[in-house]
mmCIF file of C-alpha atoms and ligand atoms in Angstrom:
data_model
loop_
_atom_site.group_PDB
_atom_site.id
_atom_site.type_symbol
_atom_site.label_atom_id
_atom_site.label_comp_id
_atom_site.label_asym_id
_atom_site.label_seq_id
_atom_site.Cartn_x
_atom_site.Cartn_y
_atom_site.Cartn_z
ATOM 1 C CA UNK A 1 -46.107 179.137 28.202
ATOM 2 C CA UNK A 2 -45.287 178.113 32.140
ATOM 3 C CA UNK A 3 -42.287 175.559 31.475
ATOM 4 C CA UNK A 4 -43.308 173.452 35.079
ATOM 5 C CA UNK A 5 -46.076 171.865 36.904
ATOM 6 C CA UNK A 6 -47.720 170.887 33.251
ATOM 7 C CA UNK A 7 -49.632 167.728 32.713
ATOM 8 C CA UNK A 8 -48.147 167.334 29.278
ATOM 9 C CA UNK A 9 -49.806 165.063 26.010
ATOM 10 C CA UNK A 10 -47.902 164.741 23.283
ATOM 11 C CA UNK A 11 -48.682 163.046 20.189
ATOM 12 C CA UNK A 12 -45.959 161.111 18.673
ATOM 13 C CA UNK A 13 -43.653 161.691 21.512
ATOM 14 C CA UNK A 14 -42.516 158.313 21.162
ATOM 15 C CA UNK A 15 -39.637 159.448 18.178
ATOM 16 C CA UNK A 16 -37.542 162.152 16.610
ATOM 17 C CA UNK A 17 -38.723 165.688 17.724
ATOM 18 C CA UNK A 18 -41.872 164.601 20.241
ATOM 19 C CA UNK A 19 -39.409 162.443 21.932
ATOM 20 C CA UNK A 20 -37.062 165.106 22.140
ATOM 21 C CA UNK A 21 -39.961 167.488 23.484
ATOM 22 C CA UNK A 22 -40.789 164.769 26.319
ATOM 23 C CA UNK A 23 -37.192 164.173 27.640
ATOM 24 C CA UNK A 24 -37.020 168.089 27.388
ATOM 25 C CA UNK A 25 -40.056 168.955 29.189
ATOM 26 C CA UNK A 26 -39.611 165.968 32.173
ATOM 27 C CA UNK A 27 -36.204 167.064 32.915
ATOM 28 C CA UNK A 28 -38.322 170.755 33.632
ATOM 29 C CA UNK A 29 -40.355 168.831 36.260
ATOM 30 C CA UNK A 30 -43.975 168.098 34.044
ATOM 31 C CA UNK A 31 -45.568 165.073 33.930
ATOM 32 C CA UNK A 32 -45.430 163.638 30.108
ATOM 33 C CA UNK A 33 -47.381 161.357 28.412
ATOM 34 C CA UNK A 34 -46.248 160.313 24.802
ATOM 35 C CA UNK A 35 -48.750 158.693 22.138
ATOM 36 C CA UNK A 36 -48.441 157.095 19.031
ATOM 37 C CA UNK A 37 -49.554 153.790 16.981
ATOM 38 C CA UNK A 38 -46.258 152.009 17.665
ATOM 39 C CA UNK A 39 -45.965 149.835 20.725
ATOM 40 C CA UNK A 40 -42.675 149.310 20.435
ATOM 41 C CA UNK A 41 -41.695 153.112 19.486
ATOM 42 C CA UNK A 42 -43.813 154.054 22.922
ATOM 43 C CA UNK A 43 -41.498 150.960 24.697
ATOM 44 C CA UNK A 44 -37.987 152.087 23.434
ATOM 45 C CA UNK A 45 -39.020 155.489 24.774
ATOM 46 C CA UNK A 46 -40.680 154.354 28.223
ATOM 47 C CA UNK A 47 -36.879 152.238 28.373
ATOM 48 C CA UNK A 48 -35.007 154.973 27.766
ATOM 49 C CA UNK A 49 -36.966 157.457 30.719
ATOM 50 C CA UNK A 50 -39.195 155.388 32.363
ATOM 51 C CA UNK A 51 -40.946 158.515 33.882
ATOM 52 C CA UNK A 52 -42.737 158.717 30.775
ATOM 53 C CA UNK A 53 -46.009 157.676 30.483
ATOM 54 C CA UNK A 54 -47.279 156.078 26.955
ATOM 55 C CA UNK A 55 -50.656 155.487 25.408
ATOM 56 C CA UNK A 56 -51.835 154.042 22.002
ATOM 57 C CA UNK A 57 -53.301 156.606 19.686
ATOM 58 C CA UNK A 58 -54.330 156.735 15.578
ATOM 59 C CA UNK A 59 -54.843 160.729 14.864
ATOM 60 C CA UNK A 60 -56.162 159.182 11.777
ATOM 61 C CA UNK A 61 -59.429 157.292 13.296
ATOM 62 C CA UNK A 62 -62.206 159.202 14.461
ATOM 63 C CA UNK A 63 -62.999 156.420 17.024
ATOM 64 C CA UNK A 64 -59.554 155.641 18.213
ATOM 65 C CA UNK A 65 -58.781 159.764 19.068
ATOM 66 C CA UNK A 66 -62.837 159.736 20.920
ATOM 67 C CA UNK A 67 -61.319 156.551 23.348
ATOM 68 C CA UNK A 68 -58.049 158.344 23.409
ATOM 69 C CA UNK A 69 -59.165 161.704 24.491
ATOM 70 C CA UNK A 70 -61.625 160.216 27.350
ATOM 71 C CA UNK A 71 -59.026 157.990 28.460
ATOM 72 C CA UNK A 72 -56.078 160.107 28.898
ATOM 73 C CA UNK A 73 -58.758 162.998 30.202
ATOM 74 C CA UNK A 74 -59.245 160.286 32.972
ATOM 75 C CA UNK A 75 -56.096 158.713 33.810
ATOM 76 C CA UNK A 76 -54.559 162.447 34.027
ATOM 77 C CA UNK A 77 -57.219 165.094 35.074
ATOM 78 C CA UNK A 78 -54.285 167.769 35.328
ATOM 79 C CA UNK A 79 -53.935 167.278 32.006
ATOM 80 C CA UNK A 80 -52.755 171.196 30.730
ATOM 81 C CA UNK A 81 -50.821 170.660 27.598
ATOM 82 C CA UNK A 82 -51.772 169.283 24.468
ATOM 83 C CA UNK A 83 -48.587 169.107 21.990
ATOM 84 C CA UNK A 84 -50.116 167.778 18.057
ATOM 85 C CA UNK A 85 -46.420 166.758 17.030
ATOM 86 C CA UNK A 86 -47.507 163.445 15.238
ATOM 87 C CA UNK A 87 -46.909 163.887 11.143
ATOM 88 C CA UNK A 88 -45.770 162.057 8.067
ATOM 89 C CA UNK A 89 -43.974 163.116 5.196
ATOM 90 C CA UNK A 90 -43.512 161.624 1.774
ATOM 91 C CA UNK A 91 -42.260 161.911 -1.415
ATOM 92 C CA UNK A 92 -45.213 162.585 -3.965
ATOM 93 C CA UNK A 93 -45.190 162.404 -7.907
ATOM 94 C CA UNK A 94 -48.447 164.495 -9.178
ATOM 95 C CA UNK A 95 -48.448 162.718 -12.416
ATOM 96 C CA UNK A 96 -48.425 159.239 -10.716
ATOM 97 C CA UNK A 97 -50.524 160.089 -7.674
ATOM 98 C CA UNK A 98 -50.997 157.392 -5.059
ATOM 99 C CA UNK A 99 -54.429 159.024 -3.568
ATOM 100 C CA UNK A 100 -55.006 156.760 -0.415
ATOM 101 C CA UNK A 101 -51.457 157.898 0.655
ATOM 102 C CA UNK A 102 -52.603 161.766 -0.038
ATOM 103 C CA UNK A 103 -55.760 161.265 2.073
ATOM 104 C CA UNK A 104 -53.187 159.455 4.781
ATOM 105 C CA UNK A 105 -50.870 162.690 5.240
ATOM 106 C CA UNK A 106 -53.833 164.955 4.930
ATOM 107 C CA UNK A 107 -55.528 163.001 7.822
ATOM 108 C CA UNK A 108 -52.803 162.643 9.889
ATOM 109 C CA UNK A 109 -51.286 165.557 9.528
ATOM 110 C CA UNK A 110 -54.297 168.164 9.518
ATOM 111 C CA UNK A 111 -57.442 165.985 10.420
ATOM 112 C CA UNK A 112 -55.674 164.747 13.591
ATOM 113 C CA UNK A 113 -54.538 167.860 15.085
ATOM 114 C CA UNK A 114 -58.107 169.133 14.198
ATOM 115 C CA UNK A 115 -59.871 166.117 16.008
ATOM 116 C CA UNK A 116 -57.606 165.995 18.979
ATOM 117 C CA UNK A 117 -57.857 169.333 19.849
ATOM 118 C CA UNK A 118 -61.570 169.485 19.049
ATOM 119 C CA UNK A 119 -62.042 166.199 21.318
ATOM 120 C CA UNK A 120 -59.717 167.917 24.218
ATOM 121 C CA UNK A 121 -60.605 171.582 24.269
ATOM 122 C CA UNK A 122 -63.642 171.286 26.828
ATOM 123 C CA UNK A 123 -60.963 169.259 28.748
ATOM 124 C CA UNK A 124 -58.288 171.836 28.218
ATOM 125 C CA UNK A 125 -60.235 174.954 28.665
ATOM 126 C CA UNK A 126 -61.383 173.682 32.441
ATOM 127 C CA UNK A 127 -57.680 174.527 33.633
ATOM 128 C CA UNK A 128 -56.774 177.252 34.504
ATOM 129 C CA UNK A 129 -53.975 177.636 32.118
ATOM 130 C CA UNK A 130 -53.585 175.318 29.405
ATOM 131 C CA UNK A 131 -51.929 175.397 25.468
ATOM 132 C CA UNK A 132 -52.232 173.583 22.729
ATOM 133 C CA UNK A 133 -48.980 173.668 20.633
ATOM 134 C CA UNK A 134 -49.298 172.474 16.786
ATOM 135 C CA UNK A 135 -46.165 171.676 15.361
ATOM 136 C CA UNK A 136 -46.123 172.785 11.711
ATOM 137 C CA UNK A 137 -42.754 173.332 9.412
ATOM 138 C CA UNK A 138 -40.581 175.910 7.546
ATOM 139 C CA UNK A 139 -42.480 174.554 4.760
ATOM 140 C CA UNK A 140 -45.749 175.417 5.386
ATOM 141 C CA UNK A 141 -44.543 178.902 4.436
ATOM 142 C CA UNK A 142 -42.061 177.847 1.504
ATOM 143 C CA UNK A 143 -43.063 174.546 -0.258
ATOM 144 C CA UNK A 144 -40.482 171.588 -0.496
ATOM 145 C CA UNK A 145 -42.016 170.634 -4.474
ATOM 146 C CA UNK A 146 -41.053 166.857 -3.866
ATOM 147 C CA UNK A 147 -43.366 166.606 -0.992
ATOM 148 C CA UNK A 148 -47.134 168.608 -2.237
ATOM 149 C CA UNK A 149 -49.397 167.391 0.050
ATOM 150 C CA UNK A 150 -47.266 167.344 3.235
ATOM 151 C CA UNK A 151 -46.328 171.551 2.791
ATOM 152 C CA UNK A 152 -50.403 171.845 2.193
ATOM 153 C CA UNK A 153 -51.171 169.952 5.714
ATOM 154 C CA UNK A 154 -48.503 172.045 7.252
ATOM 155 C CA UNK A 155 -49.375 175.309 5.828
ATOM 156 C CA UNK A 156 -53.090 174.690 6.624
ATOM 157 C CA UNK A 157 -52.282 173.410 9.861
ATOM 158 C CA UNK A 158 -50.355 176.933 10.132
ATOM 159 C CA UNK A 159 -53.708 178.844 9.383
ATOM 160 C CA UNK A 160 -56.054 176.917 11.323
ATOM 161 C CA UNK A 161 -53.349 177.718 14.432
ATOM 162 C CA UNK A 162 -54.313 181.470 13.964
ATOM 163 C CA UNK A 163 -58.159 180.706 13.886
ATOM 164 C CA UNK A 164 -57.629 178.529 16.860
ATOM 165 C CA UNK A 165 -55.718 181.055 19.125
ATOM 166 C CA UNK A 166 -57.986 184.155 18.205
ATOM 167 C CA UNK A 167 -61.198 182.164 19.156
ATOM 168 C CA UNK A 168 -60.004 181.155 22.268
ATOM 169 C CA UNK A 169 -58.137 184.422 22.895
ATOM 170 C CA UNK A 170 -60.770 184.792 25.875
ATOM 171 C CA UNK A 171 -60.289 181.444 27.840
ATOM 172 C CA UNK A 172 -57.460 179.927 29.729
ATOM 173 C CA UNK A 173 -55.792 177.896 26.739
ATOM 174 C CA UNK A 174 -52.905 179.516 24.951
ATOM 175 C CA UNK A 175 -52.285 178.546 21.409
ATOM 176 C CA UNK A 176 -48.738 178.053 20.338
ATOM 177 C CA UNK A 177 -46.845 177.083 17.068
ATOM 178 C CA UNK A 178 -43.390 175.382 16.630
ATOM 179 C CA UNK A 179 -42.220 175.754 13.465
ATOM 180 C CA UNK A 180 -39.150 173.412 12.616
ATOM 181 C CA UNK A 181 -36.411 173.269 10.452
ATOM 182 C CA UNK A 182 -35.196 170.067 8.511
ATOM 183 C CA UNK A 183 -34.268 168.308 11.861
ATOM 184 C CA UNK A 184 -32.334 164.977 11.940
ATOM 185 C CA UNK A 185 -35.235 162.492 12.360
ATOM 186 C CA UNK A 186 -36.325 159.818 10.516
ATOM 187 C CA UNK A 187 -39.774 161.142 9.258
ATOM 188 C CA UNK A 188 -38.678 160.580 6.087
ATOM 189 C CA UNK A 189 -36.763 157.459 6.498
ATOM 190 C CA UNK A 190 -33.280 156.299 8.023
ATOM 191 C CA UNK A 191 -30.726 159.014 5.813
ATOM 192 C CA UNK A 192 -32.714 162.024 7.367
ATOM 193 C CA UNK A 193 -31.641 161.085 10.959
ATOM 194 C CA UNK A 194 -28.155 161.362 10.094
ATOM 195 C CA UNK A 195 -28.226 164.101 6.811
ATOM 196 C CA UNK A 196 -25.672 167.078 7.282
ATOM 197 C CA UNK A 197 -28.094 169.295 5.651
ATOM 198 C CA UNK A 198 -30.865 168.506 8.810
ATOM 199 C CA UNK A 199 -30.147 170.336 12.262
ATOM 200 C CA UNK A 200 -29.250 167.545 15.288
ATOM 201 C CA UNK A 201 -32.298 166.838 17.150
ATOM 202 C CA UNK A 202 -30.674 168.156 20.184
ATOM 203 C CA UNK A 203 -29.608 170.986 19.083
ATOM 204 C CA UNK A 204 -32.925 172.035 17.811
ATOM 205 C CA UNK A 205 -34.780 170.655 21.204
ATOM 206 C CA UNK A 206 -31.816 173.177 22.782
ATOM 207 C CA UNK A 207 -32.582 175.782 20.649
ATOM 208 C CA UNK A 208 -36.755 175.373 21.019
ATOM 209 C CA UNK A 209 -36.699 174.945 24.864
ATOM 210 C CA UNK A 210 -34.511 178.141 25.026
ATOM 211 C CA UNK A 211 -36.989 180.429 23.085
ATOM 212 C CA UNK A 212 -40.057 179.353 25.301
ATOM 213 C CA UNK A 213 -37.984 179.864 28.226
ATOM 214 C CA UNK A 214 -36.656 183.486 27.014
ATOM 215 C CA UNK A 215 -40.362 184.341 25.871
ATOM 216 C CA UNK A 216 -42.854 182.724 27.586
ATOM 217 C CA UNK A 217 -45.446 184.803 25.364
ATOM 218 C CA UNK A 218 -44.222 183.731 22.280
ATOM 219 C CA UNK A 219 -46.781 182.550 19.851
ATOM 220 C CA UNK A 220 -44.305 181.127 17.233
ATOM 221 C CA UNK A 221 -41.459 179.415 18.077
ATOM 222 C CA UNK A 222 -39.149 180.067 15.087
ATOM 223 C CA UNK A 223 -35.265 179.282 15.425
ATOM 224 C CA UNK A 224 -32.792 181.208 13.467
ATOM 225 C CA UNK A 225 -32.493 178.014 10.684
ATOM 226 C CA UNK A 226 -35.574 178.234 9.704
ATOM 227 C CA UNK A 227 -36.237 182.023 10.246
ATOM 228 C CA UNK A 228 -35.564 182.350 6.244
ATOM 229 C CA UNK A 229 -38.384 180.217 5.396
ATOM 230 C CA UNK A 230 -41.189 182.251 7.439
ATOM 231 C CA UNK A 231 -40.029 185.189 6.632
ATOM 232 C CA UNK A 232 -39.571 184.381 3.167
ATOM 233 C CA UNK A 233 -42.440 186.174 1.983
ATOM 234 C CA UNK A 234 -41.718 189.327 4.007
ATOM 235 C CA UNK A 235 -38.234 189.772 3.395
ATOM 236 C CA UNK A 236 -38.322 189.215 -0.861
ATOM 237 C CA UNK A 237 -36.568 186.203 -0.850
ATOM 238 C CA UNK A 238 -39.473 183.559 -1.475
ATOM 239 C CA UNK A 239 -38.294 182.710 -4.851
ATOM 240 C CA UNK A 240 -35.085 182.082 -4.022
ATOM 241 C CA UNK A 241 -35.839 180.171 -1.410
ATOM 242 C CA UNK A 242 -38.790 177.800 -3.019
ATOM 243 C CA UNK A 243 -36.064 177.383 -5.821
ATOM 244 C CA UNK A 244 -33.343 176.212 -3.425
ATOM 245 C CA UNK A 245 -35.663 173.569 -1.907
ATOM 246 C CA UNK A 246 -36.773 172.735 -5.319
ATOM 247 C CA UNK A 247 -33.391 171.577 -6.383
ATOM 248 C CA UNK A 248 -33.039 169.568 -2.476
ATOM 249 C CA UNK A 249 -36.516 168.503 -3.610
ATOM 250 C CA UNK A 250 -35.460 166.692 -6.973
ATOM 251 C CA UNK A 251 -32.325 165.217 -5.560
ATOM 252 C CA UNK A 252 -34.723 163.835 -2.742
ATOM 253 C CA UNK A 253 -36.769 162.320 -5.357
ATOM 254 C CA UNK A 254 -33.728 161.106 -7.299
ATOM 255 C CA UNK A 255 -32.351 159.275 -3.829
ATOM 256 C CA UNK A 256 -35.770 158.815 -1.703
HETATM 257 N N1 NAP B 1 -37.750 166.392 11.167
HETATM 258 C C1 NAP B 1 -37.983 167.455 10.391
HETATM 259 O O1 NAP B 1 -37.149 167.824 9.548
HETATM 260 C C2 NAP B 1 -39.254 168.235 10.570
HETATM 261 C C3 NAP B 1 -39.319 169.505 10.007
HETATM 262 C C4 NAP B 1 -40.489 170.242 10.144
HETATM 263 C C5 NAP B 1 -41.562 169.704 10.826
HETATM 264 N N2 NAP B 1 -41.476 168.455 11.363
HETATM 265 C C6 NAP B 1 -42.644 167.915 12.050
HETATM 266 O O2 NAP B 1 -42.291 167.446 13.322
HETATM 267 C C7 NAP B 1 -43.217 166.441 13.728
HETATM 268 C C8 NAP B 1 -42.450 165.259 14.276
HETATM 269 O O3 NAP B 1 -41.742 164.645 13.213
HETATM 270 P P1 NAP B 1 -40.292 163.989 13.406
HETATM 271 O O4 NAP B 1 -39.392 164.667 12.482
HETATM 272 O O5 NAP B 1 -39.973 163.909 14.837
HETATM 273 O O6 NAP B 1 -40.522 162.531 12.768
HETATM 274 P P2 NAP B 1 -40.815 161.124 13.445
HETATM 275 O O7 NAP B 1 -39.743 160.715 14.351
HETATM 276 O O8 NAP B 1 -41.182 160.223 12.297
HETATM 277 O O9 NAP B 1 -42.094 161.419 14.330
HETATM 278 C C9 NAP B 1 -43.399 161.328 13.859
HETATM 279 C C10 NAP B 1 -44.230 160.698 14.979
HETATM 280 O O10 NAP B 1 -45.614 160.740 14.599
HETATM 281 C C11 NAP B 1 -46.213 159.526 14.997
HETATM 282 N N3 NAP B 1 -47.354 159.256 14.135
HETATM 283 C C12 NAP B 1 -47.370 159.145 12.779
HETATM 284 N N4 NAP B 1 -48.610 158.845 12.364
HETATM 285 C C13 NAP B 1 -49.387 158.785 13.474
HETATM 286 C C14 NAP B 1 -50.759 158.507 13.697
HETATM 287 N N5 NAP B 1 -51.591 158.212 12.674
HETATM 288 N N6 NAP B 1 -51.223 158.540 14.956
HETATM 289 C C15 NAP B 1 -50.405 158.816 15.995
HETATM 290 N N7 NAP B 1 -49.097 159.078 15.857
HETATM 291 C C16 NAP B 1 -48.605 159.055 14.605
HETATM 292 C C17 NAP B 1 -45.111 158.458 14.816
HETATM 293 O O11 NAP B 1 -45.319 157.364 15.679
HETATM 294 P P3 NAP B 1 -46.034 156.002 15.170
HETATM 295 O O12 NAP B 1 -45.464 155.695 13.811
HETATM 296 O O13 NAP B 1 -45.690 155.025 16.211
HETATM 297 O O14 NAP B 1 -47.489 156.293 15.135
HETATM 298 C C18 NAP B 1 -43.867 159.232 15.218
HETATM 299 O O15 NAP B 1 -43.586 159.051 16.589
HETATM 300 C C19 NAP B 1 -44.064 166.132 12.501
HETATM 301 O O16 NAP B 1 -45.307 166.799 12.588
HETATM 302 C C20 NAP B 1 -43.261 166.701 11.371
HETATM 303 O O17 NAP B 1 -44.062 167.055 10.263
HETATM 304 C C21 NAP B 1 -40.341 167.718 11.258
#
């Protein structure tokens, strides 16, 4: 991926790791607009860099990402870059299971990159170079047990990334995947943003902005902390691993 002179949409740039993105890639020189549902979250941001530019979006309604897509496809025609960062994450107990919050991760977290890019590509694939980066997790490739349907979006979110990038393997959009560790944000609530266990937010923007720099082929962008969880299956160690973040998992659940 070219770092500058990118016309740059991400969704749910407006907190933790899209936020981080957005600072990351204006200080390179693109143009950046963040989206979200919050107002407010979009304000704090827009404070904070006013260079930012901020729009409303729901990944979850059908109607609100058709408006979205024309919209931003209007206001910025140079528009190059399509980032699907936006996600939840919750605690789930199978034997108690809340369904209208399983259909809310599955259709925010899956359905909306889906729809985006879907309502985008004909947008995307007029540039001459344009990428669509999907932001999945370490645990799309080793579940976190505490969390079921969250490590399904992410690890189908993972596959339909390779489906995407070989069908478009003959146009001029790219088709990258970030893969993060357990980052200090508060997707799961305030305790994540400041857990030991998670990775500082700036470190891992640091960390993410230096491998598309040093490889600006790179499909994956995997740094070294979460490197054991998509290799996992490769290297031998998936068992260990799924029963390491099964124990994180309960004490999660213990202490949401
Ligand atoms: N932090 C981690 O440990 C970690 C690890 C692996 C992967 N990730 C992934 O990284 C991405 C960013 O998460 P984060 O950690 O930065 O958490 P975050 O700060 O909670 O960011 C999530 C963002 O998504 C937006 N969002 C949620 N639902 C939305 C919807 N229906 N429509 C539009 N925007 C929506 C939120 O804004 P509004 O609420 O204003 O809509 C928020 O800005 C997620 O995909 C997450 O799964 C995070």
């Amino acid at each position: 991926m070219q770092l500058h002179d990118n016309t740059i949409l991400i969704t749910g740039g407006g907190s933790g790791i899209g936020r981080g993105l957005a600072d990351a890639f204006h200080a390179l020189g693109n143009t950046v607009v963040i989206a979200g549902r919050s107002q407010r979250t979009l304000d704090e941001a827009t404070a904070a860099n006013p260079d930012l530019h901020a729009m409303t979006l729901d990944v979850t309604e059908p109607a609100d990402v058709h408006r979205f897509a024309h919209e931003v496809a209007e206001r910025f025609p140079a528009l190059n870059v399509l980032i699907n960062n936006a996600g939840v994450m919750r605690i789930e107990d199978v034997t108690r299971h809340d369904l209208a919050g399983v259909e809310a991760i599955i259709a925010t977290n899956l359905l909306g990159p889906i729809r985006l890019t879907a309502a985008l590509i004909p947008h995307l694939a007029q540039q001459p170079r344009a990428t669509v980066m999907n932001v999945t997790s370490g645990l799309a490739f080793v579940p976190l047990a505490a969390t079921p349907t969250y490590n399904a979006t992410k690890a189908a979110l993972h596959s339909y990334t390779l489906s995407l990038r070989e069908q478009l393997r003959d146009t001029s959009v790219e088709v990258i995947e970030l893969v993060p560790p357990y980052v200090q944000t508060r997707l799961t609530g305030e305790h994540q943003a400041t857990d030991p266990r998670a990775m500082p937010l700036d470190a891992y923007i640091a960390d993410t902005m230096a491998i598309l720099h040093d490889h600006p082929d790179a499909k994956e962008v995997i740094i070294e902390r979460v490197a054991p969880l998509r290799h996992a299956e490769v290297h031998g160690t998936f068992d260990e691993m799924f029963g390491h973040l099964s124990a994180m998992g309960r004490e999660f659940s213990a202490n949401p």
